[in-house]
PDB file of C-alpha atoms and ligand atoms in Angstrom:
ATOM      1  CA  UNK I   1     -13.403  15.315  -6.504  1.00 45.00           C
ATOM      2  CA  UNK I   2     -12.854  18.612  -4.663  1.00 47.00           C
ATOM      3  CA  UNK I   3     -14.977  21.156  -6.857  1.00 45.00           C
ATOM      4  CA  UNK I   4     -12.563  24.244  -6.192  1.00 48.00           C
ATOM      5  CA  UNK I   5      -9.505  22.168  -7.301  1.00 51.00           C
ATOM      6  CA  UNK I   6     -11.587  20.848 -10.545  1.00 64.00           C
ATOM      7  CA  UNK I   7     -12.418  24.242 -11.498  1.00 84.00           C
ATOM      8  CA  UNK I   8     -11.023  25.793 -14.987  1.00 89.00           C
ATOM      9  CA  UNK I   9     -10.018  28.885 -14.834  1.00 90.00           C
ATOM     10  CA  UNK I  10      -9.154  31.443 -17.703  1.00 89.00           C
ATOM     11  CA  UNK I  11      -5.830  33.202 -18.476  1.00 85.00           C
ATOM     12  CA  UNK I  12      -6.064  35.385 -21.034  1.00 84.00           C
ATOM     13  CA  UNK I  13      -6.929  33.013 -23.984  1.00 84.00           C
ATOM     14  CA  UNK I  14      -5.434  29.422 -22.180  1.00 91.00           C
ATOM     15  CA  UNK I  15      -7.926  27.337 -20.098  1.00 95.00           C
ATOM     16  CA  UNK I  16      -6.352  26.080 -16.942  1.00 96.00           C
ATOM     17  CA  UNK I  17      -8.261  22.868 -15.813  1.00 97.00           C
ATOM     18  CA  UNK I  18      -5.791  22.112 -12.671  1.00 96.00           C
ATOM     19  CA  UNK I  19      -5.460  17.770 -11.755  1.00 95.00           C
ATOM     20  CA  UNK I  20      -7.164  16.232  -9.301  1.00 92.00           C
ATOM     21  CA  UNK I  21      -4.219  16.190  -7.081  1.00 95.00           C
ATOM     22  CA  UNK I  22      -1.209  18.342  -5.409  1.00 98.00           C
ATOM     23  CA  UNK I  23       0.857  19.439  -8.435  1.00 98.00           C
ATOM     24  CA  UNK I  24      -0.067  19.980 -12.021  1.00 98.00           C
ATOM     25  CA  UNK I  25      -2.655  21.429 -14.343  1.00 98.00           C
ATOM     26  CA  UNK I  26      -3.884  20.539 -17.883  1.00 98.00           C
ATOM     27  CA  UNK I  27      -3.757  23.865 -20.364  1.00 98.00           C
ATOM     28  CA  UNK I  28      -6.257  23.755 -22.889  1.00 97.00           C
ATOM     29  CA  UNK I  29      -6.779  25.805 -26.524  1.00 94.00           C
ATOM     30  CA  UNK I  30      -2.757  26.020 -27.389  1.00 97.00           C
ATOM     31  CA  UNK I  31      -1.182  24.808 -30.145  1.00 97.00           C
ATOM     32  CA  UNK I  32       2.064  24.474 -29.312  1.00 98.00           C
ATOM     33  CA  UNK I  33       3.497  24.745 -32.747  1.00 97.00           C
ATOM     34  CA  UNK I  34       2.583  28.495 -32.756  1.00 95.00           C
ATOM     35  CA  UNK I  35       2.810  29.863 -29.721  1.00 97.00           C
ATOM     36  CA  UNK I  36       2.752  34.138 -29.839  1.00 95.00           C
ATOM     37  CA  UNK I  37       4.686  35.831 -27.113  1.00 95.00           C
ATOM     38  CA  UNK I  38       1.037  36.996 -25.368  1.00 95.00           C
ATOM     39  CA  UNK I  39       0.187  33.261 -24.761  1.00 96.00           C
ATOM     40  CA  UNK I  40       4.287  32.250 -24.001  1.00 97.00           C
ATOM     41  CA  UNK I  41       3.249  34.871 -21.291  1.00 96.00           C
ATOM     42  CA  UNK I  42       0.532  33.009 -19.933  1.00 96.00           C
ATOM     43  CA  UNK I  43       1.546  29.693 -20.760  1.00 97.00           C
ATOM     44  CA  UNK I  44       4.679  30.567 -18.267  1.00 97.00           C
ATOM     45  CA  UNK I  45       2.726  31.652 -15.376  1.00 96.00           C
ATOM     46  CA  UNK I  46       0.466  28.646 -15.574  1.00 97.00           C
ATOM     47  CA  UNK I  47       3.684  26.823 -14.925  1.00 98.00           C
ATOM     48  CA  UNK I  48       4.657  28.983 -11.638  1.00 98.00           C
ATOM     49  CA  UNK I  49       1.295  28.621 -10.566  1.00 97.00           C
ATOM     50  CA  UNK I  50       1.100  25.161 -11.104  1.00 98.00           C
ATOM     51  CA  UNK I  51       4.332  23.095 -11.792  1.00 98.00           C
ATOM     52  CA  UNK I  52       3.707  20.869 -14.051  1.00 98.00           C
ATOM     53  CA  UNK I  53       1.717  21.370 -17.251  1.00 98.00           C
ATOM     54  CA  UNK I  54       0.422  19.495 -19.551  1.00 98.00           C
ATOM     55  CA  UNK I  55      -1.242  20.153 -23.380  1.00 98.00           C
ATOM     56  CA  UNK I  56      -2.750  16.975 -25.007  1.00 98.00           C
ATOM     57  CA  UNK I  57      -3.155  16.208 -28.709  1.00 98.00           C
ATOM     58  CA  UNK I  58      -0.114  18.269 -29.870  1.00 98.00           C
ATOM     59  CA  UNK I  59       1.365  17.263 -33.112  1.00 98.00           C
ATOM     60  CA  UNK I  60       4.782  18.834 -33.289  1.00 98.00           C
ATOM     61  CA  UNK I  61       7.716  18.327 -35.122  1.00 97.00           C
ATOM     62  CA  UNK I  62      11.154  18.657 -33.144  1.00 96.00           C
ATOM     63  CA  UNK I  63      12.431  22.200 -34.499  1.00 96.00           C
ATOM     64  CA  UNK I  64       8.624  23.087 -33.545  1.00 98.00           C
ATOM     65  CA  UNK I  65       9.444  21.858 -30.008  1.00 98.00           C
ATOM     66  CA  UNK I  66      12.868  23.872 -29.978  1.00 97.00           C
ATOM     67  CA  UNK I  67      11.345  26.763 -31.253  1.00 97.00           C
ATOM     68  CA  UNK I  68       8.366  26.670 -28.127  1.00 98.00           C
ATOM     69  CA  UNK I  69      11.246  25.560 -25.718  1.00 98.00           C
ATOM     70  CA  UNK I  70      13.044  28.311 -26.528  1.00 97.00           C
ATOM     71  CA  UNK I  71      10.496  31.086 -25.699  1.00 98.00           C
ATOM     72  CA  UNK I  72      11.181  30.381 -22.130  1.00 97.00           C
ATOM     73  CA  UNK I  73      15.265  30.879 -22.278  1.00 96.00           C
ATOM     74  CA  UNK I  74      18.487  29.181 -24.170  1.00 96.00           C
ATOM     75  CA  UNK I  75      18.467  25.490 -23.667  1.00 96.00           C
ATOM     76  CA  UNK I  76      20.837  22.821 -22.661  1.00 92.00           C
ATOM     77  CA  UNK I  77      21.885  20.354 -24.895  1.00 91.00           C
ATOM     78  CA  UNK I  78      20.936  17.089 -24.277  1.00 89.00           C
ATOM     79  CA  UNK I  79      23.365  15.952 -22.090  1.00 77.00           C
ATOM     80  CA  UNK I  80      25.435  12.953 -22.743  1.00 70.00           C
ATOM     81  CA  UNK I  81      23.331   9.476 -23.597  1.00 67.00           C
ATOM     82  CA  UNK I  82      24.883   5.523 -22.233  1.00 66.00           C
ATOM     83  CA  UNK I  83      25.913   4.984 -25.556  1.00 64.00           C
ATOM     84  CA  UNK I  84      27.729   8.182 -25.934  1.00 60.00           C
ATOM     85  CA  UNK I  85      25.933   9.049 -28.943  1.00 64.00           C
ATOM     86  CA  UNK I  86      23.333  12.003 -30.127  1.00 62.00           C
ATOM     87  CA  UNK I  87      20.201  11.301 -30.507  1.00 65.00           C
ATOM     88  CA  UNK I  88      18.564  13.684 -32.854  1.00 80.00           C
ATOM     89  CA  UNK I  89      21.228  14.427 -36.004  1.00 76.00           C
ATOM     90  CA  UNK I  90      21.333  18.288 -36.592  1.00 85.00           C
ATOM     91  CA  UNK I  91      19.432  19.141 -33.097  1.00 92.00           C
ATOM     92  CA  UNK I  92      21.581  18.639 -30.203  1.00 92.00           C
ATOM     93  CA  UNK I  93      18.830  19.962 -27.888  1.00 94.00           C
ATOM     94  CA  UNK I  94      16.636  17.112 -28.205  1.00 95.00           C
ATOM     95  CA  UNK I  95      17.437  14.709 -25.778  1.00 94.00           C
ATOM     96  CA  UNK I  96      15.373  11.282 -26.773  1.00 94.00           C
ATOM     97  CA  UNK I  97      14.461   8.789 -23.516  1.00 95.00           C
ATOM     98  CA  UNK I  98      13.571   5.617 -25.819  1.00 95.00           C
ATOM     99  CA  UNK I  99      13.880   1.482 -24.955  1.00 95.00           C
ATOM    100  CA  UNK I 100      13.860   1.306 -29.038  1.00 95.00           C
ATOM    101  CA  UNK I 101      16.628  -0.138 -30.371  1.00 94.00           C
ATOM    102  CA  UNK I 102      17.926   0.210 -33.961  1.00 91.00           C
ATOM    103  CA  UNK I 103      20.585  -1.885 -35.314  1.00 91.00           C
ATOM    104  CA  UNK I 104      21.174  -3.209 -31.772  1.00 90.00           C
ATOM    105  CA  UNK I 105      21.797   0.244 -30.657  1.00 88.00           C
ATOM    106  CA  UNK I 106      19.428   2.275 -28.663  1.00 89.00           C
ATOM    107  CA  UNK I 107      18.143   5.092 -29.738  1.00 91.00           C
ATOM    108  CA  UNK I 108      17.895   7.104 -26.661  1.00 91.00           C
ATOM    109  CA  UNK I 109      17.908   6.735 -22.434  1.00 90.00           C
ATOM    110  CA  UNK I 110      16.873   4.832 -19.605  1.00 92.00           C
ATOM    111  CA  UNK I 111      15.890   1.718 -20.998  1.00 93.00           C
ATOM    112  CA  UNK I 112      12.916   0.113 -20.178  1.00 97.00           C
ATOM    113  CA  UNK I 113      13.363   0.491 -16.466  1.00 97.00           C
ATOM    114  CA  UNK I 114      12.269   2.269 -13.763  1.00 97.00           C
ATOM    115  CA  UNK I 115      13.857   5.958 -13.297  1.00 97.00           C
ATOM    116  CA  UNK I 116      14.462   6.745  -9.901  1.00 97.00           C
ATOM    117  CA  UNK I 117      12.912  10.483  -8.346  1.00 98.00           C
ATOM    118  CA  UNK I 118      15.090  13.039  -9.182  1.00 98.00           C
ATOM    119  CA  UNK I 119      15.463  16.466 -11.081  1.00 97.00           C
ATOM    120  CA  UNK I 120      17.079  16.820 -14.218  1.00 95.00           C
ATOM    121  CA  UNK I 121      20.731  17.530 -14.569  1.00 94.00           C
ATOM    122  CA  UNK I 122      21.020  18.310 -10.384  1.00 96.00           C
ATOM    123  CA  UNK I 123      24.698  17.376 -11.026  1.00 96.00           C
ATOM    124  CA  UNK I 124      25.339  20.713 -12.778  1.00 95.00           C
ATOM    125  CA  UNK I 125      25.817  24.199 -11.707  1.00 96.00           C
ATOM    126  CA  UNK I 126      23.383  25.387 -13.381  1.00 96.00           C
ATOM    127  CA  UNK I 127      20.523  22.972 -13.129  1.00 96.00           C
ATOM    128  CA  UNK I 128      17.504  23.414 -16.579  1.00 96.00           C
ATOM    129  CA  UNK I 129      14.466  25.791 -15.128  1.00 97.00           C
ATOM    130  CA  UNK I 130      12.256  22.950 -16.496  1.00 98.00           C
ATOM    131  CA  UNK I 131      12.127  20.300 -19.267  1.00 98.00           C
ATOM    132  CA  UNK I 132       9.256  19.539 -21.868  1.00 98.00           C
ATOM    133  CA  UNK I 133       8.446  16.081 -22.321  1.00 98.00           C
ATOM    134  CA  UNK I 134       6.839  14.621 -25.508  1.00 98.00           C
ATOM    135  CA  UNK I 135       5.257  11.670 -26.119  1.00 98.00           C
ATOM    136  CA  UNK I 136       5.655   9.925 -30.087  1.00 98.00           C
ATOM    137  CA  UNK I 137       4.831   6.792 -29.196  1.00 98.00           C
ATOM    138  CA  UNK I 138       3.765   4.924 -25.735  1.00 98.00           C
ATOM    139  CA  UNK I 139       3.267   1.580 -24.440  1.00 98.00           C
ATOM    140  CA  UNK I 140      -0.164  -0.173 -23.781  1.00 97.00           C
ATOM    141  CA  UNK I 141       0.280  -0.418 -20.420  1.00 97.00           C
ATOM    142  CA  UNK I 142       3.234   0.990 -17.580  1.00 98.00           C
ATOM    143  CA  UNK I 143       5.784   3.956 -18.386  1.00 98.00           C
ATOM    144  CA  UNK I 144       3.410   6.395 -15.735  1.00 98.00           C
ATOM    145  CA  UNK I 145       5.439   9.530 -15.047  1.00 98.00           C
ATOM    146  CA  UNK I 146       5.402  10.762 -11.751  1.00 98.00           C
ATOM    147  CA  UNK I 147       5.991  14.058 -10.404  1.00 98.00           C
ATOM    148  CA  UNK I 148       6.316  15.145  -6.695  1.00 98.00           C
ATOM    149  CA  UNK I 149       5.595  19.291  -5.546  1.00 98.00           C
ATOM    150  CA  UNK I 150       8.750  20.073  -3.733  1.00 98.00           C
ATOM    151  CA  UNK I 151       6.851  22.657  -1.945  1.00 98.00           C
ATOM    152  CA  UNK I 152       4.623  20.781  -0.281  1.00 98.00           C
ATOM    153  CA  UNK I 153       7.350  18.314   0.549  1.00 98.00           C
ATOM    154  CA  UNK I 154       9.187  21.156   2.656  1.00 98.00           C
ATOM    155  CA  UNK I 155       6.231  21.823   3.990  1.00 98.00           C
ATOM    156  CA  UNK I 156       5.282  18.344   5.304  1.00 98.00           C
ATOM    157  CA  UNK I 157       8.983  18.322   7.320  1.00 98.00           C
ATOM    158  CA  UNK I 158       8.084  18.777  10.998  1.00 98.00           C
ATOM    159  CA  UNK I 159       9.603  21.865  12.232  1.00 98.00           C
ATOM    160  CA  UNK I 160      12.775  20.663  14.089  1.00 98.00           C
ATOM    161  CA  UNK I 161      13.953  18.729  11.313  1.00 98.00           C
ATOM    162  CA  UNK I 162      13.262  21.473   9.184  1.00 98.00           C
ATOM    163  CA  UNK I 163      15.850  23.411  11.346  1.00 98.00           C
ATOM    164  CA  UNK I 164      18.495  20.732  11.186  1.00 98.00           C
ATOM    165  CA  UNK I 165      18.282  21.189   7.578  1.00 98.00           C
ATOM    166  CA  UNK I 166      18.869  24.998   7.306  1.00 98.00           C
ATOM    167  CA  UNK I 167      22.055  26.206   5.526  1.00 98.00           C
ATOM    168  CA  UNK I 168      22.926  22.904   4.424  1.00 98.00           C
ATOM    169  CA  UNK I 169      23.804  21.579   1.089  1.00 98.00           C
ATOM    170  CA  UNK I 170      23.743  18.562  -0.916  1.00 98.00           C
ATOM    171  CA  UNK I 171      26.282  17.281  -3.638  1.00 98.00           C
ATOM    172  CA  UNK I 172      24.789  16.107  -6.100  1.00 98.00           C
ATOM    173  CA  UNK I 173      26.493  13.174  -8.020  1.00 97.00           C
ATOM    174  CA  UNK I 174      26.921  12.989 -11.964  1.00 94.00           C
ATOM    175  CA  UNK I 175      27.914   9.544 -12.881  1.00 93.00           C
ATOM    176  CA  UNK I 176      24.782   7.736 -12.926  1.00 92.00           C
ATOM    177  CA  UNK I 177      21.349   8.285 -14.789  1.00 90.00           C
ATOM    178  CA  UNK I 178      18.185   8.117 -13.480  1.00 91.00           C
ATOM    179  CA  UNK I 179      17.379   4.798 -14.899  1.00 90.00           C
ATOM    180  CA  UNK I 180      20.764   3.388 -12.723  1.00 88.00           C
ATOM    181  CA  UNK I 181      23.053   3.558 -16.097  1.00 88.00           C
ATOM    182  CA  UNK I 182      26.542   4.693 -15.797  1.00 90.00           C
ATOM    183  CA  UNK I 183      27.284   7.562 -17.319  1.00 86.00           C
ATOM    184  CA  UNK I 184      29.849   7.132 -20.403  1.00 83.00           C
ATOM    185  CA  UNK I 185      33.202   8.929 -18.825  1.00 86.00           C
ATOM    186  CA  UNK I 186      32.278   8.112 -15.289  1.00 91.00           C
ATOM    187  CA  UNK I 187      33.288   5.390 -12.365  1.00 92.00           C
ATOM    188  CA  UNK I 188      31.158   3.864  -9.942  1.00 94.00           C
ATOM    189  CA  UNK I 189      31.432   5.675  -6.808  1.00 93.00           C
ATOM    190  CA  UNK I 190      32.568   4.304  -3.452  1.00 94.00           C
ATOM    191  CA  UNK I 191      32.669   7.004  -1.179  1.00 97.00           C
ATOM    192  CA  UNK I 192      29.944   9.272  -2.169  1.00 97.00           C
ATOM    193  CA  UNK I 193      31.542  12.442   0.310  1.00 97.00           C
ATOM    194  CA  UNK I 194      34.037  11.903  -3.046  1.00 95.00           C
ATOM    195  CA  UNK I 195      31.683  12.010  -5.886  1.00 93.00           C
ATOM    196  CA  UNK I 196      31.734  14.343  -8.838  1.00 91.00           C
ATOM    197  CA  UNK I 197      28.920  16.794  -8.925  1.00 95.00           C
ATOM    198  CA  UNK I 198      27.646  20.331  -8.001  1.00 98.00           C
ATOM    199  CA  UNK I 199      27.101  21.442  -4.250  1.00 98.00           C
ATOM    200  CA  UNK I 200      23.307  23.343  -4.052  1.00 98.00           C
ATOM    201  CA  UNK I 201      21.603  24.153  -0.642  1.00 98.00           C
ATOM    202  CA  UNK I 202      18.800  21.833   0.195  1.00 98.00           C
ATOM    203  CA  UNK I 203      16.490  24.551   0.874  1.00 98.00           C
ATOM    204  CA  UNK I 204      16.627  27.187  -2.017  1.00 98.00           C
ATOM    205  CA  UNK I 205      14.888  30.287  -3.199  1.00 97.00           C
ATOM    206  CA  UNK I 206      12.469  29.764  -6.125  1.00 97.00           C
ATOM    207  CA  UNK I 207      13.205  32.705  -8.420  1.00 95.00           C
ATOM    208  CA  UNK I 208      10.177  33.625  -9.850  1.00 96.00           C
ATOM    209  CA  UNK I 209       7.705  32.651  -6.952  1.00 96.00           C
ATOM    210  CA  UNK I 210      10.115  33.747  -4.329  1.00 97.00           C
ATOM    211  CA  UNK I 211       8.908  31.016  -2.125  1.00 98.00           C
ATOM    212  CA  UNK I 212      11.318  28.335  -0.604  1.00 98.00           C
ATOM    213  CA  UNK I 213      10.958  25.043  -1.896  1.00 98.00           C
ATOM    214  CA  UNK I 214      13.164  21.882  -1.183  1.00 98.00           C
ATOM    215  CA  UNK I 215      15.733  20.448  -3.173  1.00 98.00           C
ATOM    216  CA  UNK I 216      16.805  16.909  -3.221  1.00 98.00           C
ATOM    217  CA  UNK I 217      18.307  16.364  -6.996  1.00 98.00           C
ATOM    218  CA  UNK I 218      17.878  12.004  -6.423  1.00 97.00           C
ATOM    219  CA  UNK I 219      18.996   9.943  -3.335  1.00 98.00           C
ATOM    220  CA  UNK I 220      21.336   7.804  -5.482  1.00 97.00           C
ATOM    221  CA  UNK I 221      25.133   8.985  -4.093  1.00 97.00           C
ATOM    222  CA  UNK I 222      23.710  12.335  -2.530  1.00 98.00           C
ATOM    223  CA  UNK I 223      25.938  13.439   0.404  1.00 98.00           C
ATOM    224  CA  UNK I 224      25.326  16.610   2.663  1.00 98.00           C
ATOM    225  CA  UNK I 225      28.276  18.641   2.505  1.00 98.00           C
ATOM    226  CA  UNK I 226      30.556  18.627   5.914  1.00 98.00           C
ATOM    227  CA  UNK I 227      29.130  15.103   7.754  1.00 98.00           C
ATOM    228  CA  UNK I 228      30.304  12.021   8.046  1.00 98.00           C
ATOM    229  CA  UNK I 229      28.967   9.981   5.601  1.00 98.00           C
ATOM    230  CA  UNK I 230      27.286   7.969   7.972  1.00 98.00           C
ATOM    231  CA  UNK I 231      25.363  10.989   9.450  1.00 98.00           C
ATOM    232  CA  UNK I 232      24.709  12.237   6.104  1.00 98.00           C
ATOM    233  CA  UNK I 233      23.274   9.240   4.992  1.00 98.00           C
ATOM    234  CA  UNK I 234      20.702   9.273   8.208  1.00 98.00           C
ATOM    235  CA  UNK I 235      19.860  12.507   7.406  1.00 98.00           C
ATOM    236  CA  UNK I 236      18.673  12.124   3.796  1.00 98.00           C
ATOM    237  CA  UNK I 237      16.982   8.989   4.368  1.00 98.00           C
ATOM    238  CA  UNK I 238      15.009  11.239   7.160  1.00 98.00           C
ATOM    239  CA  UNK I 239      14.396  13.596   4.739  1.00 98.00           C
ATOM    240  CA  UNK I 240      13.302  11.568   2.203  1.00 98.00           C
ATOM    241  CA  UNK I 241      10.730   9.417   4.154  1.00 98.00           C
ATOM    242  CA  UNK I 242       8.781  12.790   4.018  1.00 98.00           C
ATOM    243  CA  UNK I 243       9.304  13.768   0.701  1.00 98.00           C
ATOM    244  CA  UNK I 244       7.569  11.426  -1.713  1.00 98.00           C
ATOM    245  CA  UNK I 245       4.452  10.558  -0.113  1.00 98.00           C
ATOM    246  CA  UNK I 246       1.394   9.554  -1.726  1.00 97.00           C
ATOM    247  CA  UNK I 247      -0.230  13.160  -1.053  1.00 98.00           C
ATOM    248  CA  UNK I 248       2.485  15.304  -2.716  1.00 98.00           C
ATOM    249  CA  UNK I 249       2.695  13.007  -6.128  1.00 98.00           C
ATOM    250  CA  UNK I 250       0.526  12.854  -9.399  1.00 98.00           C
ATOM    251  CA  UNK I 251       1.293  10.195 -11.809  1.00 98.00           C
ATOM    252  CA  UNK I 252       0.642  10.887 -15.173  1.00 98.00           C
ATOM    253  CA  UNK I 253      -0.129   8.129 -17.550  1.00 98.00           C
ATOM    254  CA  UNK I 254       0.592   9.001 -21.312  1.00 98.00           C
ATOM    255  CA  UNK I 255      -0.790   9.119 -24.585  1.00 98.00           C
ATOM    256  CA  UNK I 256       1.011   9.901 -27.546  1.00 98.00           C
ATOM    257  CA  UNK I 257       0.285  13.491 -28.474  1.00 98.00           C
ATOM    258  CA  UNK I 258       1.012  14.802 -25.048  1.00 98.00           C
ATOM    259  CA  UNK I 259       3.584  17.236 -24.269  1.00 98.00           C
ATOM    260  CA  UNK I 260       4.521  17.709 -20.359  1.00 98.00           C
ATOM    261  CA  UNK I 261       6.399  20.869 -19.052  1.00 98.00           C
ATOM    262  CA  UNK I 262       7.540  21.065 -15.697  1.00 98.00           C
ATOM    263  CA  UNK I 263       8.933  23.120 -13.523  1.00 98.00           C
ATOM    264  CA  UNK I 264      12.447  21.805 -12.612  1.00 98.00           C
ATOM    265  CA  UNK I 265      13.160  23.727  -9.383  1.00 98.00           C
ATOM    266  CA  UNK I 266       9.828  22.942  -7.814  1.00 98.00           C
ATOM    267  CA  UNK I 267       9.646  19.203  -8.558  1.00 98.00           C
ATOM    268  CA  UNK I 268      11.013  16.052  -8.922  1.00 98.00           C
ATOM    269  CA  UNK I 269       9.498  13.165 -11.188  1.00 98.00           C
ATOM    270  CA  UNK I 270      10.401   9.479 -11.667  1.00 98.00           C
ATOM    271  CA  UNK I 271       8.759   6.929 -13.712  1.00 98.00           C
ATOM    272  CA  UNK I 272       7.484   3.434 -14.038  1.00 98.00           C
ATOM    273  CA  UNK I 273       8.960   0.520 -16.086  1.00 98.00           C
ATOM    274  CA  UNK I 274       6.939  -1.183 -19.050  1.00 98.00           C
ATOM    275  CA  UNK I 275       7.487  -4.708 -21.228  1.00 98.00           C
ATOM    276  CA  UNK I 276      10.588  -4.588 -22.831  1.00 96.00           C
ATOM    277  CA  UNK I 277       8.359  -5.458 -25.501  1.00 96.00           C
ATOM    278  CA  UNK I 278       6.744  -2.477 -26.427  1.00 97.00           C
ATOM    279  CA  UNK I 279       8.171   0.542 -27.213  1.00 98.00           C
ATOM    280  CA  UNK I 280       8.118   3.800 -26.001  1.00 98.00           C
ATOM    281  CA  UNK I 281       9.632   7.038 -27.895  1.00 97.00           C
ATOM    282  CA  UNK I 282       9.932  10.548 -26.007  1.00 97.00           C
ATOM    283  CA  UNK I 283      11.846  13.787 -26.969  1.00 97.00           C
ATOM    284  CA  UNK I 284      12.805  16.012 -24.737  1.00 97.00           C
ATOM    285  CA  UNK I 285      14.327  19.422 -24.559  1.00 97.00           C
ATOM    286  CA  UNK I 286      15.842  21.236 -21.108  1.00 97.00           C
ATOM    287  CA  UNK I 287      15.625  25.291 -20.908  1.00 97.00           C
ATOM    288  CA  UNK I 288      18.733  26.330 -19.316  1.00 96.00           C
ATOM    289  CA  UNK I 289      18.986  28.459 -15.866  1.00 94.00           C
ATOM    290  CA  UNK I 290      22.265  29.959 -16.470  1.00 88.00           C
ATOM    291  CA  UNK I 291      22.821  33.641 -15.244  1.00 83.00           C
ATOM    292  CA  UNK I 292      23.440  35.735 -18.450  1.00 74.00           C
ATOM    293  CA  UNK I 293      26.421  37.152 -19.005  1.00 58.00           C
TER     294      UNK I 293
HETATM  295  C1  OGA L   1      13.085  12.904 -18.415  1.00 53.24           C
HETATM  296  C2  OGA L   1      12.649  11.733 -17.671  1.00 53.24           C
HETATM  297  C3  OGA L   1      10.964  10.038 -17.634  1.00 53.24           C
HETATM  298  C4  OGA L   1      10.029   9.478 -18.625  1.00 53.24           C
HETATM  299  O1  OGA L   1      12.710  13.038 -19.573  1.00 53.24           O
HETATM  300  O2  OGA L   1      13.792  13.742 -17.855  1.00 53.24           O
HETATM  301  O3  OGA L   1      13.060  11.527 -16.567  1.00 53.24           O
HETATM  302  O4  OGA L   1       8.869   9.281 -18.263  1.00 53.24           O
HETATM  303  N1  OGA L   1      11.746  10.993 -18.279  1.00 53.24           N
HETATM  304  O5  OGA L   1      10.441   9.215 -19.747  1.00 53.24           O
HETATM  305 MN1   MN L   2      14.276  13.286 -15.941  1.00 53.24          MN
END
């Protein structure tokens, strides 16, 4: 272990202990249930500095988790499940990712499966500036989350490709989820230069850091505005052969208790399947990006 990347730092109250790895910290001494506006403060530039963040042993109830969500802006309501159906009665924020089945009817998203990279809700205009991940109950083994610093992938492009990439943009297709389902109101696409979805350049502006960072959304259906699909194609896979390597990615594996926040613009995350067996409950909530009115 690299001592300087092991080392805890203070911010104000918070500890920072950042992971072993590229991308993400662990934030010690906060419970997230009460959060005051000094430590919102902190908690917020933890997350520029580092990500992805993530505060173990929380026990919060899901207006608790709205309420800490929405220190850092409005949020996004969950958007629209397989089934068509919301999750949480009474909270339409909470967005629940669950294999558990009641009645015959899931509960929540994405199955059991593996979730493909991507960021959440790419297919919008306004993209969430991050989500917060919590995790009620877990499986024994499998169900890793993985998250990939979108930084350091635009970093690792060699230069010339780099340049083939400035100015361009990627649409970013809405009909399928992460975990491959078909979103209710949506048809399988043929010709993805036709797909529904928002346009956003692949190299953008990071708001608050001011740094560039690459954007990618997910490969599923992605076209680059203005080729030939064929060229397009080519060109992503290029891309993306750079992008999630083994040295930009941390994996986190979960216990129940842990709430992950991460940044939305600066990475993308994907994660592993698990036995249909066993079940796995998260809620989530999305903190919109929208420019106010
Ligand atoms: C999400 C997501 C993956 C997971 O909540 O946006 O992609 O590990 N979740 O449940
Ligand atoms: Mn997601």
């Amino acid at each position: 272990m690299n001592a300087e990347t092991a080392q805890a730092t203070m911010l104000g109250t918070l500890e920072v202990v950042p992971i072993d790895g590229p991308v993400g910290a662990e934030i010690k001494g906060v419970n997230l249930a009460n959060v005051d506006d000094v430590t919102y403060r902190q908690i917020r530039q933890a997350l520029i500095d580092n990500l992805v963040l993530l505060f173990r042993d929380q026990e919060i109830s899901d207006a608790e988790m709205v309420a800490f969500s929405r220190l850092f802006g409005e949020l996004d309501m969950a958007p629209p499940q397989e089934n068509g159906l919301q999750a949480v009665d009474g909270l339409p924020e909470i967005m629940v990712i669950s294999n558990v089945k009641e009645n015959g009817v899931p509960i929540g998203s994405l199955g059991d499966g593996e979730a493909i990279w991507h960021t959440d809700m790419n297919y919008q205009e306004y993209p969430p500036l991050g989500s917060a991940l919590y995790a009620q109950e877990v499986p024994p083994v499998g169900g890793d989350t993985g998250f990939c610093n979108m930084y350091k992938a635009l970093d690792a492009l060699p230069a010339d490709l780099r340049k083939r990439i400035e100015g361009l943009s990627i649409k970013h297709d809405a009909s399928k989820t992460s975990g491959g389902y078909l979103r209710k109101g949506f048809e399988e696409v043929s010709d993805v230069s036709q797909t529904v979805g928002a346009v956003h350049p692949i190299i953008r502006k990071h708001p608050e850091s001011g740094r560039e960072v690459l954007y990618l959304g997910r490969r599923l259906n992605a076209y680059i505005m203005g080729m030939s699909v064929e060229d397009s194609e080519a060109l992503l896979d290029e891309i993306w052969s750079y992008t999630t390597r083994e040295e930009h990615t941390w994996h986190h594996q979960w216990r129940v208790g842990d709430l992950v926040f991460w940044d939305n613009r600066t990475v993308m995350h994907r994660r592993d399947s698990f036995d249909a067996g066993s079940r796995r409950i998260m809620h989530r909530t999305q903190i919109a990006d929208r420019p106010s009115a």
